[in-house]
Coordinates of C-alpha atoms in Angstrom, one line a residue:
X1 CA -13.1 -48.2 34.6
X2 CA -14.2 -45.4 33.5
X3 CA -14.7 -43.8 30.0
X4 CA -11.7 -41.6 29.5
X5 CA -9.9 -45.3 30.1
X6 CA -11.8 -47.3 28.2
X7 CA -10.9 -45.2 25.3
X8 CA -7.4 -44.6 26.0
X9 CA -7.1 -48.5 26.5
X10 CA -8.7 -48.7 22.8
X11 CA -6.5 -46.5 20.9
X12 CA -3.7 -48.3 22.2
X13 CA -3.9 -51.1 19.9
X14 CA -4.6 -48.5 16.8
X15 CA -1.3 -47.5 17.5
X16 CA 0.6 -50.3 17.5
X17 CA -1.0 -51.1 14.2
X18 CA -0.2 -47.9 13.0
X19 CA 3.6 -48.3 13.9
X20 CA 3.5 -52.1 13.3
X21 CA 3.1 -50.8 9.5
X22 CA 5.5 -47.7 9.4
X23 CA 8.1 -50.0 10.6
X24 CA 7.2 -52.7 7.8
X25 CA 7.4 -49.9 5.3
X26 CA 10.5 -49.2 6.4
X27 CA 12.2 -52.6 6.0
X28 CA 11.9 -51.7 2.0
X29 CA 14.3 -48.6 2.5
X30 CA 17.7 -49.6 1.2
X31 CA 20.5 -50.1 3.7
X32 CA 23.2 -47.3 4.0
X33 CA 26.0 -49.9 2.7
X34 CA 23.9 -50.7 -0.2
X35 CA 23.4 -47.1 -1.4
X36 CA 26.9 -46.3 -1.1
X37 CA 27.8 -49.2 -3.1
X38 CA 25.8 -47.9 -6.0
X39 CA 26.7 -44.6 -5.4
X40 CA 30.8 -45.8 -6.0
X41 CA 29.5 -47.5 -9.1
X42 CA 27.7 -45.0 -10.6
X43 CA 30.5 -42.5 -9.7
X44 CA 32.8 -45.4 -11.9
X45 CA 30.7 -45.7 -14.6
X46 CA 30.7 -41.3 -14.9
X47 CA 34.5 -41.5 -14.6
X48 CA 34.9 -44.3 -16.9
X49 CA 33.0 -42.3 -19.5
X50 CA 34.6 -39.1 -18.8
X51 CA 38.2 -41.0 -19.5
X52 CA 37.0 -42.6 -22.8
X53 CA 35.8 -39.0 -23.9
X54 CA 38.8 -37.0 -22.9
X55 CA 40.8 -39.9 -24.7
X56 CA 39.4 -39.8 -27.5
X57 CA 39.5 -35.7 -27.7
X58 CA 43.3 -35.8 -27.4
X59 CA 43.1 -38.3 -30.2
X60 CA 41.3 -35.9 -31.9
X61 CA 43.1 -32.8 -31.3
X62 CA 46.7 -34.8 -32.0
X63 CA 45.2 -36.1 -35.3
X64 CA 44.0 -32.2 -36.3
X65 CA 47.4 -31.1 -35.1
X66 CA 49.3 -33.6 -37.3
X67 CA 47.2 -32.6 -40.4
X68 CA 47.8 -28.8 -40.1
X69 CA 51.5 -29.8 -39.4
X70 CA 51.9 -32.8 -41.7
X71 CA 49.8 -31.7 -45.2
X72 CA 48.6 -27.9 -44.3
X73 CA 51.9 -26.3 -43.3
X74 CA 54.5 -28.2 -46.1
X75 CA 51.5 -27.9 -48.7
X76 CA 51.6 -24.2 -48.9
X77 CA 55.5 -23.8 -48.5
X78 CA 55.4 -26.1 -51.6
X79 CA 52.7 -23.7 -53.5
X80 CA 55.4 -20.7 -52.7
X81 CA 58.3 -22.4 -54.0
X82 CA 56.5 -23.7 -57.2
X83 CA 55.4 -20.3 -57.8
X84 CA 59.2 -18.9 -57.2
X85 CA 60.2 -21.9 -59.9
X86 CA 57.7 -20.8 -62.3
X87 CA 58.7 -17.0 -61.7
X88 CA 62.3 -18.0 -62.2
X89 CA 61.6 -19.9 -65.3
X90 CA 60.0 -16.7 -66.9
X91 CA 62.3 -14.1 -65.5
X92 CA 65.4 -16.4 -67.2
X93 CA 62.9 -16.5 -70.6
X94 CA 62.7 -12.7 -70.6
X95 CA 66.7 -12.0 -69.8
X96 CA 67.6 -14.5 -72.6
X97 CA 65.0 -12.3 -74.7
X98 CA 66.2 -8.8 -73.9
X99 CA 70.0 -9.8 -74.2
X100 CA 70.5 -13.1 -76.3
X101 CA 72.9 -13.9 -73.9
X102 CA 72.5 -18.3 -73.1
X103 CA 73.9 -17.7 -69.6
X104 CA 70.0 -15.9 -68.9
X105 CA 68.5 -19.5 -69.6
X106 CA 70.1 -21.2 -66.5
X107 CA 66.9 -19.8 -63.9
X108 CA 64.9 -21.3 -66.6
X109 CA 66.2 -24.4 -66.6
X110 CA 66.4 -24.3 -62.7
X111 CA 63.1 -23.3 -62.2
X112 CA 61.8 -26.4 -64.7
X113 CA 63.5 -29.0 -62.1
X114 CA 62.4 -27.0 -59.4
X115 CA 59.0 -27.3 -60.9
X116 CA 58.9 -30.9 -60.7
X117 CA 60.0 -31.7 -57.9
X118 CA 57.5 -29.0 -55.8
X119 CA 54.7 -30.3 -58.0
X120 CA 55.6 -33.8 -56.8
X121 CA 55.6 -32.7 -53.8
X122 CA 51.8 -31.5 -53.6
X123 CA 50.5 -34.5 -55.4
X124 CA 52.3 -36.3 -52.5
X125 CA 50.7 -34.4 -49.8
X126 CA 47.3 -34.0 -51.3
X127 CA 46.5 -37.3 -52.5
X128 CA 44.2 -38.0 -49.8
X129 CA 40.3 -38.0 -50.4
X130 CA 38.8 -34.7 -49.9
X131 CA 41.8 -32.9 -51.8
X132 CA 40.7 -33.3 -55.7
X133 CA 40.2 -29.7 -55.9
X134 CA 43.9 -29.4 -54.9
X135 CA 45.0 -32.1 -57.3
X136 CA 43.3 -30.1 -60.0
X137 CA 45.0 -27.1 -59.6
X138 CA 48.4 -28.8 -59.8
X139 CA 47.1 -30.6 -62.8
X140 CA 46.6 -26.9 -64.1
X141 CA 49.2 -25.0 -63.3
X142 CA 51.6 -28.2 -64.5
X143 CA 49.8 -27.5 -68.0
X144 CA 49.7 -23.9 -68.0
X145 CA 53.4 -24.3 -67.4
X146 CA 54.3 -26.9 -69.8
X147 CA 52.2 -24.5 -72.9
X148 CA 53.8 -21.7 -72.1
X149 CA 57.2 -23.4 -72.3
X150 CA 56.5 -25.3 -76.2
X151 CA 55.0 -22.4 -77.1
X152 CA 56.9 -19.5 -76.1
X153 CA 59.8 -20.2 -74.2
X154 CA 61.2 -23.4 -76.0
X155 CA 61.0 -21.8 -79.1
X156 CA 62.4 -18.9 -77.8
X157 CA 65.2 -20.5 -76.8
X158 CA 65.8 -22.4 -79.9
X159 CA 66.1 -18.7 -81.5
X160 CA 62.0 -18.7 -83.0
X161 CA 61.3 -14.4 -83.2
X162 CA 58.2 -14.2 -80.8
X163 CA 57.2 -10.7 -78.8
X164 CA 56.9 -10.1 -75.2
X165 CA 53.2 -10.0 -75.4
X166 CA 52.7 -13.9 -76.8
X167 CA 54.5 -14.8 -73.8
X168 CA 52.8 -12.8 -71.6
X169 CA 49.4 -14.2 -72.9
X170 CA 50.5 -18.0 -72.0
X171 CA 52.6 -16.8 -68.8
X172 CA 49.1 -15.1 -67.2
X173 CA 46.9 -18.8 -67.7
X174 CA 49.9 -20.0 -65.7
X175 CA 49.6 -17.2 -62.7
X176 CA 46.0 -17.6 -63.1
X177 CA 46.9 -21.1 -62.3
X178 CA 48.9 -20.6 -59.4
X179 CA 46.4 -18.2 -57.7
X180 CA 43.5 -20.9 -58.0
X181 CA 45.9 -23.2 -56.4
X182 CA 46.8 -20.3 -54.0
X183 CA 43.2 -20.1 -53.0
X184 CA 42.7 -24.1 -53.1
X185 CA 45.2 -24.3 -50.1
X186 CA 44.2 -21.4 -48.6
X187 CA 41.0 -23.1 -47.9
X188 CA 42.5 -26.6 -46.9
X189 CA 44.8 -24.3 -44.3
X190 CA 41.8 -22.6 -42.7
X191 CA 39.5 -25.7 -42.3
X192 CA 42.6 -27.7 -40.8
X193 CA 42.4 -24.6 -38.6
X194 CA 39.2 -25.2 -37.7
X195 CA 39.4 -28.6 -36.8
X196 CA 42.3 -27.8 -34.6
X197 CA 40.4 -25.2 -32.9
X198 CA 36.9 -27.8 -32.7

């Protein structure tokens, strides 16, 4: 035999070895059926997720939607129409002043029920945690209100001589009053904004 043979005849069982291993190391590669059956899990487990957070982002967004709509919207109609009360109840106040005529009390007396039931209406809708700053405001314009009226407008009524200006003193603690409150719910509006919007 001669060399060239001899030699070829000796590599021959290298290579087998060689292959003999590659193909060992191959037996550890994963089977195509297997991989796909973790890929379809895996793909599960991503759209599982995916479906628990887009749930509860439409619980989210319903619950900021409700708030705006529930407390934020009927809040501030309720600040407008206590203000319009309270407006009312001076406006009736100064008539009755300027012409003595009991007729000009009526607004007053309307604007005093109206007055109650609007500021019953915002302790209602802001008694939740969070909203003492809202509370507080009602609690001031209620007593703004209610000293103007035993000192001014009740005696007033009841034919006491008091000028304009007295009145006008306790009446600007109440619109003082009402613009905090004003700028209380103004606040609660645009942060239920925000959540809606987040």
């Amino acid at each position: 035999m001669t060399t060239a043979a001899t030699v070829s005849l000796e590599r021959q069982p290298r290579r087998r070895a060689l292959r003999h291993r590659r193909s060992g190391a191959g037996e550890q590669r994963w089977p195509i059926s297997r991989i796909f059956a973790v890929g379809v899990v895996a793909a599960a487990v991503v759209a599982l997720v995916v479906i628990v957070l887009g749930g509860f982002a439409l619980w989210r967004l319903n619950d900021a939607r409700v708030s705006l709509l529930d407390v934020g919207g009927p809040s501030t109609l309720a600040a407008e129409r206590l203000t319009i009360a309270v407006l009312d109840q001076e406006t009736g106040v100064r008539g009755y002043q300027l012409s003595g005529r009991p007729e000009f009390l009526e607004p007053y007396r309307a604007g005093q029920e109206s007055e109650r039931a609007e500021t019953e209406t915002l302790r209602r809708l802001s008694g939740a945690a969070g909203q003492e700053p809202i509370m507080d405001a009602v609690g001031e314009v209620e007593l703004a209100a209610a000293q103007w009226r035993s000192q001014y407008a009740d005696p007033l009524a009841d034919g006491a001589f008091l000028t304009p200006e007295q009145g006008k003193v306790l009446f600007d603690r109440t619109r003082d009053a009402l613009a905090t409150l004003g700028s209380e719910l103004a606040a609660q509006q645009q942060a239920l904004r925000a959540g809606l919007n987040n």
